[in-house]
XYZ file of C-alpha atoms in Angstrom:
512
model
C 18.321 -15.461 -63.700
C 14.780 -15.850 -62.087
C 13.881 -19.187 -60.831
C 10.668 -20.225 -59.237
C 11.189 -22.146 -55.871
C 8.518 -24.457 -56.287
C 9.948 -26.085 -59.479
C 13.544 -26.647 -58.364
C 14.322 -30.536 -58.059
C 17.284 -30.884 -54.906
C 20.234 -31.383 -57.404
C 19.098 -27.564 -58.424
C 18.523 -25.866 -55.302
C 21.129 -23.191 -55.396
C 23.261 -23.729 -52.123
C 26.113 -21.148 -51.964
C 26.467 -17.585 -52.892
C 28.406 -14.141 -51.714
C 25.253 -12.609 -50.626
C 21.866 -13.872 -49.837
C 19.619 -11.141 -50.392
C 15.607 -11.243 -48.521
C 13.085 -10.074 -50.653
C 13.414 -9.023 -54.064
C 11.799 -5.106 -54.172
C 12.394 -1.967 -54.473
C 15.475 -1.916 -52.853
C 16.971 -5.483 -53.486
C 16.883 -5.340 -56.486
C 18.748 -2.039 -56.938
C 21.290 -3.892 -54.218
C 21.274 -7.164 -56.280
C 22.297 -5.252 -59.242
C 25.114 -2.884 -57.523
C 26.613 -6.344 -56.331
C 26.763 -8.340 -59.473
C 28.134 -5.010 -61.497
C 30.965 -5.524 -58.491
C 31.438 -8.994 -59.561
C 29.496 -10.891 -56.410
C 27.344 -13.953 -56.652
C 23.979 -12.868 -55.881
C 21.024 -15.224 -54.182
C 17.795 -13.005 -54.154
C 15.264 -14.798 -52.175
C 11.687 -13.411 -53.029
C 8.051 -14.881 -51.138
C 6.160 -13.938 -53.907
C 6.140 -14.681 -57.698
C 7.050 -13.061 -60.838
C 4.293 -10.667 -60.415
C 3.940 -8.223 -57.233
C 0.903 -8.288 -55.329
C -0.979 -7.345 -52.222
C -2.719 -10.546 -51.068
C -0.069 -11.388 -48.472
C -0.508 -8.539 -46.436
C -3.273 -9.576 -44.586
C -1.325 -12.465 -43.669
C 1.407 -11.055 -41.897
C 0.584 -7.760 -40.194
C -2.758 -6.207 -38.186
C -2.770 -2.825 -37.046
C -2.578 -2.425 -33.587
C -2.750 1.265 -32.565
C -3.680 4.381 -34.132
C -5.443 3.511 -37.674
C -2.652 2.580 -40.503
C -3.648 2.033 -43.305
C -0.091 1.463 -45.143
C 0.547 -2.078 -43.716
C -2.193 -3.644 -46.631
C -2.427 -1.444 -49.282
C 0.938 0.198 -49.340
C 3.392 -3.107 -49.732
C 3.476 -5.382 -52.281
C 5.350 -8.735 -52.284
C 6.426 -10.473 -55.649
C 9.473 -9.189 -58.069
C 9.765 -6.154 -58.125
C 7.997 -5.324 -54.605
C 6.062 -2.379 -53.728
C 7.882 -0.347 -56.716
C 5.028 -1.896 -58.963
C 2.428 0.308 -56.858
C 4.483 3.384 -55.942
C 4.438 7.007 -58.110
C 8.688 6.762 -58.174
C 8.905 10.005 -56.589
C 12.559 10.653 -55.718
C 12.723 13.389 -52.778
C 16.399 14.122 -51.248
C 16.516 14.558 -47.147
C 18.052 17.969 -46.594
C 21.053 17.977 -44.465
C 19.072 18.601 -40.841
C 17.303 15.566 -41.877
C 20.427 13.594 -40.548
C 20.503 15.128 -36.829
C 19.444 12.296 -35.320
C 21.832 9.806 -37.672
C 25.381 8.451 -36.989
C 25.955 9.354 -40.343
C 25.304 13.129 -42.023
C 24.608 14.457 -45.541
C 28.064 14.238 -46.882
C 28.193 10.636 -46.521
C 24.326 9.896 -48.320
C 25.130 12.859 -50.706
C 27.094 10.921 -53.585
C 24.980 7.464 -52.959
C 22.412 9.825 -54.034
C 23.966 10.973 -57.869
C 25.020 7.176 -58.079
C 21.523 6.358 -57.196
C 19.965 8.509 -60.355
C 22.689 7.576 -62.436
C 21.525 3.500 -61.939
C 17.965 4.902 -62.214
C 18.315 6.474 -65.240
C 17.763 9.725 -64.208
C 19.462 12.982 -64.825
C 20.817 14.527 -61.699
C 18.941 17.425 -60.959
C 19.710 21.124 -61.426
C 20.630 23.394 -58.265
C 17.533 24.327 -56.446
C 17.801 28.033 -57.294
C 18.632 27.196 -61.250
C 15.088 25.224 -60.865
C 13.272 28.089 -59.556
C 14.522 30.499 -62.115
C 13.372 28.825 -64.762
C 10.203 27.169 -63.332
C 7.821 29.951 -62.397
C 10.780 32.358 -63.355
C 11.025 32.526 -59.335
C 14.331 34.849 -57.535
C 14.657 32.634 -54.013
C 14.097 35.255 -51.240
C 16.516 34.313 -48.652
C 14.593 36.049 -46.062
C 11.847 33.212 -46.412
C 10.779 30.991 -44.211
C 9.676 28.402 -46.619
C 10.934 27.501 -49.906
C 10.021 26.348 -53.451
C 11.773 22.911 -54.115
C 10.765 20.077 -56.844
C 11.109 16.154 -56.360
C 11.575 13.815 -59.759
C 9.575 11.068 -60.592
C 10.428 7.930 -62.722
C 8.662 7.101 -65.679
C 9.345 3.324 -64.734
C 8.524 2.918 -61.211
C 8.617 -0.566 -61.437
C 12.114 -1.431 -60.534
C 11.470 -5.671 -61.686
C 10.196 -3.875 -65.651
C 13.274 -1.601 -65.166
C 15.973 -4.168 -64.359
C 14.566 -6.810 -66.702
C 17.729 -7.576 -68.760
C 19.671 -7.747 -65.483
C 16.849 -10.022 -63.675
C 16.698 -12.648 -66.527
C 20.092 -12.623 -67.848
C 22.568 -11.440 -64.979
C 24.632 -15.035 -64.566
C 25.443 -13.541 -61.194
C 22.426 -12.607 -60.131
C 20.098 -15.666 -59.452
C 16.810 -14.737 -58.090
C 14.665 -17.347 -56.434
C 11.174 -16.954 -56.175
C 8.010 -18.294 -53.962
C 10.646 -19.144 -51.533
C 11.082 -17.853 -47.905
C 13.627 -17.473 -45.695
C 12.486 -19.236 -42.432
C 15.940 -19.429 -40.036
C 19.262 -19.074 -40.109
C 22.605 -20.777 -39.289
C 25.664 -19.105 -37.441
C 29.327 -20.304 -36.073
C 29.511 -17.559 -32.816
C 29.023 -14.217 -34.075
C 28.613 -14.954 -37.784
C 26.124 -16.049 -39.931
C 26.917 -18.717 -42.183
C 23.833 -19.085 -44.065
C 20.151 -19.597 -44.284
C 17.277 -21.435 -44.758
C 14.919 -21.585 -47.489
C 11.740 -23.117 -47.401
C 9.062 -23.943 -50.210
C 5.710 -25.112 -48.549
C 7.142 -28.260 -46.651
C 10.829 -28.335 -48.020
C 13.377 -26.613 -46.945
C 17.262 -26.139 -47.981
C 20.224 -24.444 -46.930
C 22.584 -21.563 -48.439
C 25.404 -21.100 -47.511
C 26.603 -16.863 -47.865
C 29.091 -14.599 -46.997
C 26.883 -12.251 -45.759
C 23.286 -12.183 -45.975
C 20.792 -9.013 -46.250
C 17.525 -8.484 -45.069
C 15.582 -6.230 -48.037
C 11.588 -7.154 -47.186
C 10.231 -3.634 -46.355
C 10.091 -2.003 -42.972
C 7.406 -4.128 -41.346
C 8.596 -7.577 -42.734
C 12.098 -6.758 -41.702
C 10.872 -6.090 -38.102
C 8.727 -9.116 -37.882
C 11.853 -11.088 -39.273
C 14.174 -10.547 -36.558
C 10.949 -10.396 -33.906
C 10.359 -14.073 -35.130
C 13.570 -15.387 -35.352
C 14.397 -13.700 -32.438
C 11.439 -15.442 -30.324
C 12.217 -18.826 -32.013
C 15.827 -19.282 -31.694
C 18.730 -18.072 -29.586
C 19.624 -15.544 -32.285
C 22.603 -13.411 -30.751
C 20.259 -10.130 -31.084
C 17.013 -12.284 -28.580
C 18.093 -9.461 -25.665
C 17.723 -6.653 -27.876
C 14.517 -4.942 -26.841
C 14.813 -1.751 -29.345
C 14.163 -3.771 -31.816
C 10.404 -2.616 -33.111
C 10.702 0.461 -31.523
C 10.708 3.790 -33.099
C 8.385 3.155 -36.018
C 7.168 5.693 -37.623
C 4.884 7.300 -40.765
C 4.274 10.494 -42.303
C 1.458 12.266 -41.490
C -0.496 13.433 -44.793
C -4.017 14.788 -45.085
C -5.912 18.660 -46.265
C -4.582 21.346 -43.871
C -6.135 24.769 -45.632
C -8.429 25.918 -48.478
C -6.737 27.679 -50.711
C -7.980 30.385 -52.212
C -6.838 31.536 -55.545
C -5.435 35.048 -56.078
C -3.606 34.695 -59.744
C -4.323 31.531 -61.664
C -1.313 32.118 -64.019
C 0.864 32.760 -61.362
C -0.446 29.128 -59.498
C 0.061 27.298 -62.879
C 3.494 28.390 -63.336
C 4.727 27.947 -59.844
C 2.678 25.140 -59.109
C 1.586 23.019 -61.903
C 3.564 19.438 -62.566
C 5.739 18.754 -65.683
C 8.965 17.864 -67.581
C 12.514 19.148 -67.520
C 15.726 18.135 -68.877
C 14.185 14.591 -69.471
C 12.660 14.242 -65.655
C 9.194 14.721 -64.725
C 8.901 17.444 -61.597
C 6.251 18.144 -58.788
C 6.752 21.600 -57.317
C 6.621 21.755 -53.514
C 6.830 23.677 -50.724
C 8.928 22.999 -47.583
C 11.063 25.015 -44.592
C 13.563 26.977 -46.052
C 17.090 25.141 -45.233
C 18.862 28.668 -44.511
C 15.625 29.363 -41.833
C 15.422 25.544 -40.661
C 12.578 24.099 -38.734
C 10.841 25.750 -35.960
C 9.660 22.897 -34.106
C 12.048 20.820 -35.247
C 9.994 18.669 -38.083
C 10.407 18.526 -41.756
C 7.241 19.464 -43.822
C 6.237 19.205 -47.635
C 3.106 20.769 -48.705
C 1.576 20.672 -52.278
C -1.806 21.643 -53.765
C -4.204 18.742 -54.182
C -6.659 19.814 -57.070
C -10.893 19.003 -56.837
C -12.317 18.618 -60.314
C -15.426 16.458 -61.619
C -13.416 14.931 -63.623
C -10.669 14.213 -60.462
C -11.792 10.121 -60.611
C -11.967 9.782 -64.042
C -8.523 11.299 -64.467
C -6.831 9.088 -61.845
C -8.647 5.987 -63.095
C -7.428 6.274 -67.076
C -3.668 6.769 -64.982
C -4.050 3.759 -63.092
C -4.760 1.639 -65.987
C -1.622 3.219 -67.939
C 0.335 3.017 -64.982
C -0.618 -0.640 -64.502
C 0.049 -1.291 -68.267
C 2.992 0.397 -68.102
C 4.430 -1.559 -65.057
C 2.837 -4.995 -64.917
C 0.893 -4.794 -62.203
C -2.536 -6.385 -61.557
C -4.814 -2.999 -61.259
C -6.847 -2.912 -64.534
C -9.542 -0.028 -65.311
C -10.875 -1.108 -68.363
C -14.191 -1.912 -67.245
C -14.227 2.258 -67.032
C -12.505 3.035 -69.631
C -15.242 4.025 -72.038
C -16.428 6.769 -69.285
C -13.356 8.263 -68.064
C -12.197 8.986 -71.563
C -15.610 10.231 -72.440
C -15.330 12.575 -69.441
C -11.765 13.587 -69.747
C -12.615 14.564 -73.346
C -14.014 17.978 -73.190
C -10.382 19.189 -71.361
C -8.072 17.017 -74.068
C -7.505 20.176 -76.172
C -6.547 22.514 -72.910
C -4.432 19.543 -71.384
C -2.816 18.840 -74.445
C -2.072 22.360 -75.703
C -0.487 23.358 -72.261
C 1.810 20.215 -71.897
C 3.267 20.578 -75.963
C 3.588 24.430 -75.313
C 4.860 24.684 -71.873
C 5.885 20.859 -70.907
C 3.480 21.731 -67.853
C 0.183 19.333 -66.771
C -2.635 21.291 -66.551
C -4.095 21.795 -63.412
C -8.060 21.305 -62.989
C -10.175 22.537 -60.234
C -13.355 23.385 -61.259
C -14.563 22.034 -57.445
C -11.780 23.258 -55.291
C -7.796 23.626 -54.503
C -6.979 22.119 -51.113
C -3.675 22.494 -49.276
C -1.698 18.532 -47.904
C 1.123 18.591 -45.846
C 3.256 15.480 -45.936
C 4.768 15.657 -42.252
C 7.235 13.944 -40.637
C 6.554 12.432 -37.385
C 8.583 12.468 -34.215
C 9.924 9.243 -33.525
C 8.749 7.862 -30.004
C 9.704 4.398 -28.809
C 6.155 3.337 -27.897
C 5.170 3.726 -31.726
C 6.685 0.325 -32.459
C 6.041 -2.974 -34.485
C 5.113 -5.873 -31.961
C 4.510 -9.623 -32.498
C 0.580 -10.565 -32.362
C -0.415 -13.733 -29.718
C -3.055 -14.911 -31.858
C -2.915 -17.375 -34.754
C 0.599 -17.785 -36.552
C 1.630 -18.491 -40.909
C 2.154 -22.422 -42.062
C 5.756 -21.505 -40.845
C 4.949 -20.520 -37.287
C 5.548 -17.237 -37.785
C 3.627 -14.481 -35.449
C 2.191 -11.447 -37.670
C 3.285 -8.010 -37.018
C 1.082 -6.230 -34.579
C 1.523 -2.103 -36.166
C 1.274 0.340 -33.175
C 1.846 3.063 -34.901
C 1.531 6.046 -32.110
C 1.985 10.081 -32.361
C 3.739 12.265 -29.677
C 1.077 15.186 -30.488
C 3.984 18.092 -30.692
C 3.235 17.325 -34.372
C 0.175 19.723 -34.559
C 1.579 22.859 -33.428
C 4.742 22.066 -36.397
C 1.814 21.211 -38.747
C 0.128 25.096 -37.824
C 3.660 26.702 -38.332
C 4.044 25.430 -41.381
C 0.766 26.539 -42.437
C 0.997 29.948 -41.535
C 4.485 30.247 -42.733
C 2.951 28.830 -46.482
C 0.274 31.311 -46.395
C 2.893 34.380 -45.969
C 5.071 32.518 -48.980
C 1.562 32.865 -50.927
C 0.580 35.811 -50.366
C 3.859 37.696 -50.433
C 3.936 36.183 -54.213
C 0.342 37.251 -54.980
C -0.268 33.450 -55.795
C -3.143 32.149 -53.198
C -4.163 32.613 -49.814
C -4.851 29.922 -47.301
C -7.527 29.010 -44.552
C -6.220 26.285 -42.402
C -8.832 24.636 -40.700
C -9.985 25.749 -37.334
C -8.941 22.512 -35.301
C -5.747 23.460 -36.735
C -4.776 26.981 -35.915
C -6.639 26.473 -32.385
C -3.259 23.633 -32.300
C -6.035 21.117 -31.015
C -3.829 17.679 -31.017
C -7.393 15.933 -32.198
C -6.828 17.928 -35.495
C -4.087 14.965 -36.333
C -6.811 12.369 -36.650
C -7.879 14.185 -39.740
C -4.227 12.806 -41.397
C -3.513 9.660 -41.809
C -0.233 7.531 -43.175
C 1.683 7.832 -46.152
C 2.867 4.556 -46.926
C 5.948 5.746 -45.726
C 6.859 3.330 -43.003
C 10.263 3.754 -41.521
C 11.716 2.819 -38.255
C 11.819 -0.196 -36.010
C 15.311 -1.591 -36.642
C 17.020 2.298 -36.298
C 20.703 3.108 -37.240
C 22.616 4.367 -34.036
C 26.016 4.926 -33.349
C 26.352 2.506 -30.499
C 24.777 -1.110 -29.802
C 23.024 0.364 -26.674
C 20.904 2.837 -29.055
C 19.944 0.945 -32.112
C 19.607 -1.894 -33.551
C 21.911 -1.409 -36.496
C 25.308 0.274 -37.155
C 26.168 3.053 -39.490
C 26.812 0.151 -42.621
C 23.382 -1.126 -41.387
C 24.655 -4.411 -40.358
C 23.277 -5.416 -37.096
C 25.207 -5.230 -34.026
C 25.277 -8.115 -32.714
C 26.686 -10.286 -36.012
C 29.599 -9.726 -37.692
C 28.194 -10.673 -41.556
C 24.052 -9.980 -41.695
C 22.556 -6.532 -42.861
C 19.724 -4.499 -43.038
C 18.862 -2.491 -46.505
C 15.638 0.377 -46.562
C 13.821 3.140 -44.538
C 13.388 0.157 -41.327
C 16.928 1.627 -40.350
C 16.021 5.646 -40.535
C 16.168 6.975 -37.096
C 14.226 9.688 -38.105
C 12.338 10.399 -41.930
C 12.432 13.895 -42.646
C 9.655 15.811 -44.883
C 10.658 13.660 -48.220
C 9.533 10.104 -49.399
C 11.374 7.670 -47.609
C 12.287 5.246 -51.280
C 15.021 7.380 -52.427
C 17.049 7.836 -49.297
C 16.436 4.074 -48.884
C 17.771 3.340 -52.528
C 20.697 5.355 -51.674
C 21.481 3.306 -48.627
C 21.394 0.144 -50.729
C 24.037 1.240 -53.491
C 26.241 2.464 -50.493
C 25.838 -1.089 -48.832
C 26.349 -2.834 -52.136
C 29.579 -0.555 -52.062
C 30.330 -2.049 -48.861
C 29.784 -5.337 -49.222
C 31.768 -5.114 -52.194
C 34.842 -4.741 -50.516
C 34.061 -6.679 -47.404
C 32.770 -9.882 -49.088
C 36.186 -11.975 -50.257
């Protein structure tokens, strides 16, 4: 049931529940849902309104280090979160992705199928049936780097998605332009929180109560509260620390040695019901040189590039309710795009395949995963505060460097994979192979933010245990990529989605 915060007379103000949940996104939702399919009275308390948008970024974060540009245009707050702005790409973490976890790939590896199976998704094929019959490819187990696909929703937008459940659920009450501004305990234990709507405030009481905001609000959350009241995790200084992005920019020109062969190996389509993205990455029987996970992918230059990505923005943003509208360019892109409608069209009903177009130029992007360093951490600004008295997030987001000579590996290691195949050849650029640590200016963020409240096996080491609930209460929680110690080569949404049906599992049980 959605309510809007602003509206709700006293006598309506909901004041008890099983489980508060901050922020209804990507991953509260998906939480929010797990819990009242368990039976559990839900409270999702979301700052924005029925519609996600960006206009409270600015509000709450700067960037205080290197140059991010993730914090403003790569969350959204409103139902639904930043799902309404994301591709729904849906990328596994390999099992070395978990070295630096209290928990391993046996214990995220059936969150995952439950994950696609409340997605709507059909669990993917093994990774050498995929191969085989994209690209007709035999996996050469004498590679260093492999061939492996990620999935991507047709509904991103996990508020569209969940509709029936966020209207109609009578467990699942969802509460929005509301904040939660403090919270109430009895030693050790939460017992509840408050709720404010410009100048009034409330109380509900919970069970347990989950923090679901994103990676930067969650930090500045417990930073806040933390500064403001004698919360039992004030002393905890690793909270902030460890934050961390993926790395994505050009690496190498690629230069084409079999178009046909590139198409079929490389180009994006449909499968079983699932749209796919071939990719490239370290081969899991070879594992990682320097220790880093890496995706690369071919990015594709065409005159036609902008119109092609505006006319998908304005379906994508039809599609999913969002607030990005191209129409005023409509008449131009389609105009443009028309001359390769019969191509594009003819390859996707014969093959299922979207055809690739590069009539300017193919570049090679890495997606690279960064190693986590304490001093790349989210910090509380001293300048001006929100109408709440809330400090906004100060993002010093730092590199250790070692990332540049991974980066050159991998590039080298792609160009053998190419080239043993007949497919391409790649030139990496100079900076690069020289393993100049100025190359990694050229890159910039992913909107993959991660880090800051990490997972650890003991209280001294983290900030959160291996159920995500924070040490130092017995009954408050911490759901999406803020608790990854580390965050691998893939997309940080899906791991984080899996993590939320496995806590709604949890809490399940735990929450009488």
């Amino acid at each position: 049931m959605l309510k809007d915060g602003r509206q709700l007379a006293p006598p309506d103000r909901p004041t008890r529940s099983d489980v508060v949940i901050c922020g209804g996104g990507t991953v509260g939702l998906l939480l929010a849902r797990t819990l009242a399919d368990a039976g559990k009275h839900v409270i999702v308390v979301e700052a924005g309104g029925p519609v996600s948008t960006m206009d409270f970024n600015a509000d709450m974060g700067v960037a205080g280090g290197r140059d991010h540009l993730g914090y403003l245009a790569g969350r959204g707050a409103g139902l639904g979160g930043t799902s309404a702005y994301w591709g729904g790409q849906l990328a596994e973490f390999n099992r070395e992705d978990f070295a630096a976890w209290p928990i391993d790939l046996d214990e995220v590896a059936p969150w995952y199928a439950k994950a696609y199976d409340l997605l709507g998704v059909p669990r993917p094929k093994a990774l050498a049936e995929m191969q085989q019959l994209i690209g007709s490819e035999v996996a050469d187990p004498n590679a260093s780097v492999e061939r492996f696909f990620t999935l991507w929703l047709d509904q991103p937008n996990l508020a569209t998605m969940l509709s029936t459940y966020v209207r109609k659920h009578q467990r699942m009450e969802i509460v929005l332009n509301s904040r939660v501004t403090g919270w109430e305990f009895e030693g050790s234990r939460m017992t509840g929180v408050t709720v404010a709507v410009g100048d009034a405030s409330w109380t509900i009481a919970a069970d347990a109560v989950v923090l679901a905001c994103g990676t930067i609000e969650n930090t500045r959350i417990m930073l806040n509260t933390a500064q403001r009241a004698a919360t039992p995790w004030h002393g905890n200084p690793r909270i902030g620390r460890a934050f961390q992005d993926h790395l994505g920019g050009k690496i190498a020109r690629v230069e084409v040695l079999d178009e046909r062969k590139l198409r079929d190996t490389f180009e994006n389509g449909r499968i079983a019901g699932s749209r796919f993205q071939p990719k490239l990455r370290f081969s899991h029987a070879h594992g990682r040189p320097d220790g880093l996970g890496m995706a690369g992918m071919l990015s594709y230059e065409s005159n036609v590039s902008e119109n092609l990505s505006n006319l998908k923005r304005t379906a994508r943003a039809i599609m999913h309710g969002t607030q990005f509208s191209g129409l005023a360019t409509l008449p131009r892109d389609v105009l443009a795009v028309g001359r390769a409608f019969v191509p594009l069209t003819m390859r996707y009903l014969r093959d299922r395949r979207v055809m690739a177009m590069w009539d300017r130029s193919i570049d090679y992007s890495v997606q690279a995963e960064q190693r986590p360093i304490a001093d790349s951490r989210i910090m509380l600004t001293d300048g001006p505060t929100d109408r709440y008295g809330w400090a906004k997030a100060s993002i010093c987001w730092k590199v250790d460097g070692v990332e540049v000579c991974a980066i050159r590996n991998f590039a080298i290691a792609s160009d053998t994979y190419l080239q043993q195949r007949g497919i391409a050849r790649l030139v990496p650029a100079p900076a690069l192979l020289d393993g100049d640590p100025a190359f990694l200016d050229t890159l910039v963020d992913t909107y993959h933010q991660a880090g800051g409240l990490c997972m650890s096996a003991r209280a001294e080491d983290g900030v959160v245990d291996q159920n995500c609930r924070v040490w130092e209460v017995d009954n408050l929680y911490v759901v999406g990529a803020a608790v990854f110690p580390s965050s691998s080569h893939a997309n940080v949404t899906f791991t984080a989605l899996a993590l939320a049906v496995r806590l709604g599992e949890h809490l399940s049980r735990e929450v009488r």
